[in-house]
C-alpha positions as MATLAB code, in Angstrom:
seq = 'XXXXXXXXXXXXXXXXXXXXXXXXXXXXXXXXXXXXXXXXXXXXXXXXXXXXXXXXXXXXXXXXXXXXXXXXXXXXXXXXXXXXXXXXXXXXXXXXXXXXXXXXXXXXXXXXXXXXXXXXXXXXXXXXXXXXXXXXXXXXXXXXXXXXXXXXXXXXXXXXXXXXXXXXXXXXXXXXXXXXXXXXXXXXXXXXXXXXXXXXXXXXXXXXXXXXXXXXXXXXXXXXXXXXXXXXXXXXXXXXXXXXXXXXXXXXXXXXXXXXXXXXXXXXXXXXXXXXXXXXXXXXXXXXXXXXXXXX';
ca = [
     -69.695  -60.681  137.933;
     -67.919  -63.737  137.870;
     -71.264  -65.529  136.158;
     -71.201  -63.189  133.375;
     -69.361  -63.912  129.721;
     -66.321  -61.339  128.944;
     -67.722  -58.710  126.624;
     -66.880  -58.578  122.854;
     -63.809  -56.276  122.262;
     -63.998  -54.858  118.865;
     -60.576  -56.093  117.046;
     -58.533  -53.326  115.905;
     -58.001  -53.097  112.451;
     -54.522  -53.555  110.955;
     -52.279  -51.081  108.936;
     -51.997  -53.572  106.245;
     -55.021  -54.338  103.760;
     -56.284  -57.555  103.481;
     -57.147  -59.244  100.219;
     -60.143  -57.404   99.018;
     -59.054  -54.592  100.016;
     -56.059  -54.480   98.209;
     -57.907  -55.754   95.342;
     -59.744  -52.805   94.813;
     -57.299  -50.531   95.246;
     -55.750  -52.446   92.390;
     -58.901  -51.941   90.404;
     -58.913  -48.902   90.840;
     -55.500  -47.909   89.854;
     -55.787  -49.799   86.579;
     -59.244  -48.409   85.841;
     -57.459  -44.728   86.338;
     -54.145  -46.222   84.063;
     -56.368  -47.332   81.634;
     -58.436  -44.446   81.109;
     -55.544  -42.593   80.753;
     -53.840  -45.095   78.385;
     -57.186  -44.501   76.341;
     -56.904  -41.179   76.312;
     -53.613  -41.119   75.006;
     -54.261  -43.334   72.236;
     -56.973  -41.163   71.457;
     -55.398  -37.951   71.473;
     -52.639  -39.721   69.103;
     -55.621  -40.411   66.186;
     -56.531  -36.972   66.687;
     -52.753  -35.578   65.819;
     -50.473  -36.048   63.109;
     -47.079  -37.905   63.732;
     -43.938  -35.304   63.318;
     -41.841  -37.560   60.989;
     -45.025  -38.045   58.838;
     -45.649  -34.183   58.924;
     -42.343  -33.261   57.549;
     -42.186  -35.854   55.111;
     -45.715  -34.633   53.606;
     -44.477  -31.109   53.022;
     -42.876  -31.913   49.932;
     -45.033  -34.111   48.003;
     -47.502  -30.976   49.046;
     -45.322  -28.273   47.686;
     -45.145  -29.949   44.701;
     -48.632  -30.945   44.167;
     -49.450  -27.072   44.620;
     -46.681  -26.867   41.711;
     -48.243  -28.805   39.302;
     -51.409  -27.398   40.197;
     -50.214  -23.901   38.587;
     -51.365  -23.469   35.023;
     -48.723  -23.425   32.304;
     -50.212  -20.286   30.673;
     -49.059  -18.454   34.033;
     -45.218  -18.965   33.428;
     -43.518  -16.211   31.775;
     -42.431  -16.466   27.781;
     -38.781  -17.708   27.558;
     -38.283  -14.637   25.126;
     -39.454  -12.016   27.676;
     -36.514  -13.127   30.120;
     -33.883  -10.072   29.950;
     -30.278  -11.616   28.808;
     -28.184  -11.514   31.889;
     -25.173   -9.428   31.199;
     -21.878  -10.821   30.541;
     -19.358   -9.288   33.323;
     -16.160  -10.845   31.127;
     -14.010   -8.666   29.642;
     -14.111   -7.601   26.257;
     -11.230   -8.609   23.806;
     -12.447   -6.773   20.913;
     -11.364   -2.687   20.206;
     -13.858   -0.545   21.921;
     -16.217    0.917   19.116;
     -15.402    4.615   19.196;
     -18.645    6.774   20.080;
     -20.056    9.862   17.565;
     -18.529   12.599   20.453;
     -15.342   11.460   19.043;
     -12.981   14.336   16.776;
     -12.174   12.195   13.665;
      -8.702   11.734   12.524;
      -7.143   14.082    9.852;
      -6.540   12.988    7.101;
      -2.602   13.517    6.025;
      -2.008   16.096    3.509;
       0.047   14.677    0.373;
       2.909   17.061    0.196;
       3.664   17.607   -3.551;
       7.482   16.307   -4.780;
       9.601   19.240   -5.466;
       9.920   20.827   -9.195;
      13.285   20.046  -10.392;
      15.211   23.708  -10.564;
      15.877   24.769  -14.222;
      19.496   26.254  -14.371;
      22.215   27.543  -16.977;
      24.940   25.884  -17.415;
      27.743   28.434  -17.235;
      30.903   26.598  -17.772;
      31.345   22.687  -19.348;
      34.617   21.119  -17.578;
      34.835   18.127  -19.357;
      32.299   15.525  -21.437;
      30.526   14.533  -17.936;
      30.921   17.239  -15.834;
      29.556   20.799  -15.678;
      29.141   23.589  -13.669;
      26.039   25.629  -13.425;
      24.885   29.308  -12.914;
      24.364   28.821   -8.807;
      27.909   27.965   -8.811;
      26.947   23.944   -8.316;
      29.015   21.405  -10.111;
      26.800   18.262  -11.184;
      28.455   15.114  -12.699;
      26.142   13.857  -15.350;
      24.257   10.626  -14.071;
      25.296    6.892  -15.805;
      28.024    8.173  -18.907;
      31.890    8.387  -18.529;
      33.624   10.821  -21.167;
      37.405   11.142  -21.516;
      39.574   12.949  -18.420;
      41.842   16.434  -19.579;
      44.938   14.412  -21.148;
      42.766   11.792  -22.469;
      42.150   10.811  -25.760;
      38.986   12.468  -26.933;
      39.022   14.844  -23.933;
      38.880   18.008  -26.007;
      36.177   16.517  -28.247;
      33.761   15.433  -25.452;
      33.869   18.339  -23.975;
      33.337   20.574  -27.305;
      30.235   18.178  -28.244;
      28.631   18.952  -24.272;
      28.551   22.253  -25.269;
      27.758   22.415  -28.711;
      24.364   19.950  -26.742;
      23.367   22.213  -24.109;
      23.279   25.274  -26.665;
      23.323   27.686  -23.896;
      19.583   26.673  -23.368;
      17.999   26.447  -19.496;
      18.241   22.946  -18.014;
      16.700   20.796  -15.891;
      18.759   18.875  -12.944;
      16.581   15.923  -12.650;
      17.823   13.012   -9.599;
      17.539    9.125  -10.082;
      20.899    7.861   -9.348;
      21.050    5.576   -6.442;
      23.194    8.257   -4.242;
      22.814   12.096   -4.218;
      26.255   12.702   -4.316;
      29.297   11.151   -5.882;
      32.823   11.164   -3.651;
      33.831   14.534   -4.404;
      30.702   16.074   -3.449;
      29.165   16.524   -6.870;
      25.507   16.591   -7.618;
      24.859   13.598   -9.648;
      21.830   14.573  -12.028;
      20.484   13.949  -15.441;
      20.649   17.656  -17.748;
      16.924   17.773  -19.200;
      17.115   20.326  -21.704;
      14.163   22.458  -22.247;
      13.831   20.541  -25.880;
      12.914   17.980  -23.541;
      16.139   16.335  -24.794;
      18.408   14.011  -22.775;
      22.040   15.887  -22.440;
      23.556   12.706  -20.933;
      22.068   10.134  -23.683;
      23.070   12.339  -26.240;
      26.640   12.461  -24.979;
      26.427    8.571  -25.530;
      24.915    8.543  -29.052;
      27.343   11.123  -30.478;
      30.202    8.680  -29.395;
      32.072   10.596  -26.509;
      30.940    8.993  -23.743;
      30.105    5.457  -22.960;
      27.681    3.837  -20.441;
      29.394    3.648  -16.718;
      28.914    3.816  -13.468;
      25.843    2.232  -12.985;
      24.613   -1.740  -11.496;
      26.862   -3.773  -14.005;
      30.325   -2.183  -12.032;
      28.817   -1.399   -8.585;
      27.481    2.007   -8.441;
      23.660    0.752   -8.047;
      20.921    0.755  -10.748;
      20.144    4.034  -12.196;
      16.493    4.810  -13.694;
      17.620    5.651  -17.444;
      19.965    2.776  -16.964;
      18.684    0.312  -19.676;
      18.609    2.981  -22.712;
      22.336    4.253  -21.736;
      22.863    0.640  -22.291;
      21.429   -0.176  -25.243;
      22.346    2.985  -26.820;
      26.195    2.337  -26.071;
      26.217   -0.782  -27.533;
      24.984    0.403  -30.520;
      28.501    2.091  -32.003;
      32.072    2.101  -30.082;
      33.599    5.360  -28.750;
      34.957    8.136  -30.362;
      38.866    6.956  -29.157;
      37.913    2.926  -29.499;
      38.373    3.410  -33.043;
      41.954    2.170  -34.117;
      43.749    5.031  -35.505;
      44.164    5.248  -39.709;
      47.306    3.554  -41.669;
      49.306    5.664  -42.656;
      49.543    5.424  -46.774;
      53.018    4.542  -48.572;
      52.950    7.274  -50.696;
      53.760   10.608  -49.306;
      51.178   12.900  -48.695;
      51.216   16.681  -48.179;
      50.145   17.689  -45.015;
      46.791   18.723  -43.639;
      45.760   21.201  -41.670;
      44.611   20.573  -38.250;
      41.073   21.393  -38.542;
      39.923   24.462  -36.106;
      38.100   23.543  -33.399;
      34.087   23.053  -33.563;
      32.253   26.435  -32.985;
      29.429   26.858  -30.793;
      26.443   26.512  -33.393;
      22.667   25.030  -32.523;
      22.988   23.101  -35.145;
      23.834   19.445  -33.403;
      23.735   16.238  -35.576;
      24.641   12.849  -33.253;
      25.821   11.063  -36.391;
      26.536   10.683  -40.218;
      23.224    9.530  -40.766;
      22.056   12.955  -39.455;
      24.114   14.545  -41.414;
      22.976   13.025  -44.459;
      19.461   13.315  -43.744;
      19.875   16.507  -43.554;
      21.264   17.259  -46.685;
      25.019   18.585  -44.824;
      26.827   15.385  -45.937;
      29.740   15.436  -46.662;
      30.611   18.039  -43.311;
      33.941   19.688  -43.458;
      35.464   21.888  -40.795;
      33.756   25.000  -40.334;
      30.132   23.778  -41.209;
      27.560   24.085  -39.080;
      27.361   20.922  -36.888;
      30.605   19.762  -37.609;
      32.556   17.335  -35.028;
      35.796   15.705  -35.514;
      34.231   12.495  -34.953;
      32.545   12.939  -38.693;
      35.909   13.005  -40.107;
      37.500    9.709  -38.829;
      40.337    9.614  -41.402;
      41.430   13.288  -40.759;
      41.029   14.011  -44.666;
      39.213   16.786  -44.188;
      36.101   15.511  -45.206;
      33.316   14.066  -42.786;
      30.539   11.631  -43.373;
      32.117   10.959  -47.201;
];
C-alpha cells in the first residue's frame, strides 16, 4: 500500500465567501435595491406631492369662482335690508287701536251779576241789594267830614238812578284791605258809574299804577278824563265882596231826579242853563259862587 499515492481529500469549504462569491451576493442585493429604488421613483410620478396638493386647492376654488356666470348672482336690490337692532330715539308712532285724546272743553267766563244798589255810603263806595259792599274801581271821592263829602255822595246817587247794575272786575286785586269788592258799576245804560263820578268833578283818578295799587283796565280814560277839569273842593273858595250883602239861603239839597247833567255845558245844551236849586239835574257844583244861580 505503501507504493500507492495518498488519495485526493475533497477540501472542505469555508464559512466565509470568497471573492466571487461575495460579489454576487453584492449584485444581487443592489439589483433588488435598485428595483426597488425604481419603483419608488415611479410610484412618486404617479402621485401628487402633499404640499403641492394643498397649495392647488385655492387657485382651484377660485378658478371654479370665476367660472360662475355673472347673470347667476342675485340683484343687489332683491337683498332684504338687515334690520337695525339699535334703539330707537324717536317717540313711538301711536297705532289706530289707540282712544284719541279729548279735546278740553272751553268753560265759558262767568256773566257779571246785575244788582241794585240799595244804599250809597259815600262818592266811592256803595252797598248793594245782596248785602255786599263794593268800592268803586280807580276814583277817590271825599271821606264823611270832608269837603265835598255830602256832594259826592248826592251826585252817586242821583248816577245810579235806582237802575240794575253791573259789578264788572279788572282791578289788579279782588279785594281792597277792608274786604270790599273792588268793581266797576256798569249801569244798564251801558254807562260807566265810576267815570262819571270823575267827569261830574267829585272824584278824582286814584288808586291805580301811578301810586302803587297796580294798573287797572279803564285806567287810561280815568286819567285823561281827570285831567280834564279840577275837583269839586280844588276850587279856591269865592272873595267875599266889600259891600254887604243880604244873606242867602242855603240851597236844599239835590233831589233824586233821572235827570243827570256832568257839566255846564250839559246844561246848556240842554236848554236848563242857568240851573237853580230845585231844577231837575241840579248839583251844587253848577253854582260855584253860591249865588243861587248855576251855569250863569
Amino acid at each position: 500500500m505503501t507504493g500507492f499515492p495518498p488519495p485526493t481529500l475533497p477540501v472542505p469549504e469555508t464559512s466565509r465567501p470568497n471573492f466571487w462569491q461575495r460579489r454576487n451576493k453584492f449584485g444581487k442585493t443592489a439589483v433588488v435595491a435598485g428595483g426597488v429604488l425604481v419603483a419608488l421613483v415611479a410610484l412618486g410620478a404617479v402621485l401628487p406631492d402633499p404640499d403641492e396638493a394643498e397649495a392647488d386647492i385655492p387657485s382651484t376654488a377660485a378658478a371654479s369662482e370665476s367660472e360662475v356666470p355673472a347673470s347667476t348672482e342675485a340683484p343687489a336690490s332683491t337683498e332684504a335690508p338687515v334690520a337695525s337692532t339699535a334703539p330707537e330715539t324717536t317717540e313711538p308712532v301711536p297705532t289706530t287701536t289707540q282712544a284719541p285724546v279729548p279735546r278740553p272743553v272751553p268753560v265759558p267766563e262767568p256773566v257779571p251779576e246785575a244788582l241794585v244798589v240799595s244804599r250809597v255810603v259815600d262818592g266811592d263806595t256803595v252797598e248793594m241789594s245782596d248785602g255786599t259792599t263794593v268800592r268803586l274801581i280807580g276814583i277817590d271821592a271825599p271821606e264823611r267830614g270832608d269837603c265835598g263829602y255830602q256832594e259826592a255822595s248826592d251826585t252817586l246817587t242821583v248816577v245810579l238812578g235806582g237802575q240794575p247794575v253791573t259789578l264788572t272786575p279788572g282791578a289788579r286785586d279782588d279785594v281792597d284791605r277792608y274786604g270790599r269788592l273792588l268793581r266797576y258799576l256798569d249801569l244798564a245804560s251801558g254807562a260807566d258809574a265810576n267815570l262819571a263820578m270823575i267827569e261830574s268833578g267829585q272824584a278824582i283818578a286814584r288808586y291805580d299804577s301811578r301810586d302803587g295799587y297796580g294798573r287797572h283796565a279803564r285806567e287810561d280814560a280815568y286819567v285823561a278824563t281827570d285831567t280834564i277839569g279840577p275837583a269839586f273842593c280844588a276850587v279856591p273858595p269865592p272873595v267875599a265882596p266889600v259891600a254887604p250883602v243880604a244873606p242867602i239861603a242855603p240851597p236844599p239839597p239835590p233831589a233824586a231826579s233821572a235827570v243827570f247833567y256832568q257839566n255846564c255845558d250839559a246844561v246848556r245844551a240842554a236848554g236848563a242853563a242857568p240851573i237853580r236849586p230845585g231844577d231837575p239835574g241840579f248839583q251844587s257844583k253848577f253854582d260855584r259862587d253860591n249865588d243861587g244861580v248855576g251855569c250863569e
